[in-house]
Amino acid sequence: MGRDRGNYRRMILEIVLVTAIFAVVSVFLLKIYLAADRLQADAAAISTAAIQCESLAETVKLLGVEGAAQRFGMETGEGYYILRYNKNWERVDEREYYQILLVPEGTKDGIARAVVCAGGKELEGLIRRGDITGAKLLCRLPVAIRGEELE
């Protein structure tokens, strides 16, 4: 009987060790999955922002700043136009998660210039302060049209 007791202890110890190893491995796999999910969400946001900015930039080339702002239904700010989006890239009027800004930079030497930027909800505040260098942008596209006025 004493011999059987040692086998049971060894078997229980083996089961506990295997369970502990699976628990530790599952924690690491969960961390890897969450990191990959976060990277995928960031990549999707960058991709969507790039597509939206490219569409707006091409419309600016076609219709000018005012025409593009009207076509996209953009709100007017102090020297810029803005689109607001929620986390799923659906248009909203407030509590936005993402912003796309169209900032006309004027005309110099017959070339009209503007910038299309996409970023987080702090982007508009940075544009108002005139300091976009510290912003974490998802996309930034300069737009230039030779021989035309953007405004």
Coordinates of C-alpha atoms in Angstrom, one line a residue:
M1 CA 0.0 0.0 0.0
G2 CA 2.9 2.4 0.8
R3 CA 4.2 1.9 -2.8
D4 CA 0.8 2.9 -4.3
R5 CA 0.8 6.1 -2.2
G6 CA 4.1 7.2 -3.7
N7 CA 2.8 6.6 -7.2
Y8 CA -0.3 8.7 -6.5
R9 CA 1.8 11.5 -5.1
R10 CA 4.0 11.5 -8.2
M11 CA 1.0 11.5 -10.5
I12 CA -0.6 14.4 -8.6
L13 CA 2.6 16.3 -8.7
E14 CA 2.9 15.7 -12.4
I15 CA -0.6 17.0 -13.0
V16 CA 0.0 20.1 -10.9
L17 CA 3.2 20.8 -12.7
V18 CA 1.7 20.4 -16.2
T19 CA -1.3 22.6 -15.2
A20 CA 1.1 25.3 -13.9
I21 CA 3.2 25.2 -17.1
F22 CA 0.0 25.5 -19.2
A23 CA -1.1 28.5 -17.1
V24 CA 2.2 30.3 -17.5
V25 CA 2.3 29.6 -21.3
S26 CA -1.3 30.8 -21.6
V27 CA -0.5 34.1 -19.9
F28 CA 2.3 34.7 -22.4
L29 CA 0.2 33.8 -25.3
L30 CA -2.6 36.1 -24.1
K31 CA 0.0 39.0 -23.9
I32 CA 1.2 38.2 -27.4
Y33 CA -2.4 38.1 -28.7
L34 CA -3.3 41.5 -27.1
A35 CA -0.2 43.1 -28.5
A36 CA -0.9 41.8 -32.0
D37 CA -4.5 43.0 -31.7
R38 CA -3.4 46.5 -30.7
L39 CA -0.9 46.6 -33.6
Q40 CA -3.6 45.4 -36.0
A41 CA -6.0 48.2 -34.8
D42 CA -3.2 50.8 -35.2
A43 CA -2.4 49.6 -38.7
A44 CA -6.1 49.7 -39.6
A45 CA -6.4 53.3 -38.3
I46 CA -3.3 54.3 -40.3
S47 CA -4.7 52.7 -43.4
T48 CA -8.1 54.3 -43.1
A49 CA -6.6 57.7 -42.3
A50 CA -4.4 57.4 -45.4
I51 CA -7.3 56.6 -47.7
Q52 CA -9.4 59.4 -46.3
C53 CA -6.6 61.9 -46.6
E54 CA -5.8 60.8 -50.1
S55 CA -9.4 61.2 -51.1
L56 CA -9.5 64.7 -49.6
A57 CA -6.2 65.7 -51.2
E58 CA -7.4 64.6 -54.6
T59 CA -10.6 66.5 -54.1
V60 CA -8.6 69.6 -53.2
K61 CA -6.7 69.3 -56.4
L62 CA -9.9 69.0 -58.3
L63 CA -12.2 71.6 -56.6
G64 CA -9.8 73.7 -54.4
V65 CA -10.0 74.0 -50.7
E66 CA -13.5 75.6 -50.5
G67 CA -15.0 73.1 -52.9
A68 CA -13.4 70.1 -51.1
A69 CA -14.6 71.4 -47.7
Q70 CA -18.1 71.7 -49.0
R71 CA -18.0 68.3 -50.8
F72 CA -16.9 66.6 -47.6
G73 CA -19.1 68.6 -45.3
M74 CA -16.2 69.9 -43.2
E75 CA -16.6 72.3 -40.3
T76 CA -14.8 75.6 -40.5
G77 CA -12.2 76.5 -37.9
E78 CA -9.8 79.5 -37.7
G79 CA -7.8 79.0 -40.9
Y80 CA -8.6 75.3 -41.2
Y81 CA -11.4 72.8 -42.0
I82 CA -12.1 69.7 -39.9
L83 CA -13.8 66.3 -40.1
R84 CA -14.5 64.4 -36.9
Y85 CA -14.7 60.6 -36.6
N86 CA -15.4 58.1 -33.9
K87 CA -13.2 55.0 -33.2
N88 CA -14.9 53.1 -36.0
W89 CA -14.2 56.0 -38.5
E90 CA -17.9 57.1 -38.6
R91 CA -18.6 60.8 -38.9
V92 CA -19.6 62.5 -35.6
D93 CA -20.1 66.1 -34.4
E94 CA -18.5 65.7 -31.0
R95 CA -16.6 63.2 -28.8
E96 CA -14.4 62.4 -31.7
Y97 CA -11.6 59.9 -31.6
Y98 CA -9.9 60.8 -34.9
Q99 CA -9.7 64.1 -36.8
I100 CA -8.8 65.0 -40.3
L101 CA -7.8 68.6 -40.9
L102 CA -7.4 70.6 -44.1
V103 CA -5.1 73.6 -43.6
P104 CA -4.6 76.0 -46.5
E105 CA -1.1 77.5 -46.6
G106 CA -1.6 80.1 -49.3
T107 CA 0.0 80.7 -52.7
K108 CA 3.7 81.4 -53.4
D109 CA 5.4 81.7 -56.8
G110 CA 2.2 80.5 -58.5
I111 CA 1.9 77.4 -56.5
A112 CA -1.0 77.0 -54.1
R113 CA -0.3 74.8 -51.1
A114 CA -2.4 73.1 -48.4
V115 CA -1.8 70.2 -45.9
V116 CA -4.2 67.4 -45.1
C117 CA -3.5 65.8 -41.7
A118 CA -5.1 63.0 -39.8
G119 CA -4.6 62.3 -36.1
G120 CA -6.1 61.9 -32.7
K121 CA -8.6 64.2 -31.0
E122 CA -5.8 66.5 -29.8
L123 CA -4.8 67.5 -33.4
E124 CA -7.2 70.5 -33.6
G125 CA -5.7 72.0 -30.5
L126 CA -2.2 71.6 -31.8
I127 CA -3.2 73.3 -35.1
R128 CA -4.7 76.2 -33.2
R129 CA -1.5 76.7 -31.3
G130 CA 0.5 76.4 -34.5
D131 CA 2.6 73.5 -33.2
I132 CA 2.0 70.4 -35.2
T133 CA 5.5 69.1 -34.8
G134 CA 4.7 67.3 -31.5
A135 CA 1.6 65.6 -32.8
K136 CA 1.3 61.9 -33.4
L137 CA -0.1 62.0 -36.9
L138 CA -1.6 59.0 -38.6
C139 CA -1.2 60.7 -42.0
R140 CA 0.2 64.0 -43.4
L141 CA -0.2 64.9 -47.1
P142 CA 1.0 68.2 -48.6
V143 CA -1.1 69.3 -51.6
A144 CA 0.3 71.7 -54.2
I145 CA -1.5 73.0 -57.4
R146 CA 0.5 75.0 -59.9
G147 CA -1.0 78.2 -61.1
E148 CA -4.2 78.1 -59.0
E149 CA -5.5 79.8 -55.9
L150 CA -6.6 77.3 -53.2
E151 CA -9.0 79.7 -51.5

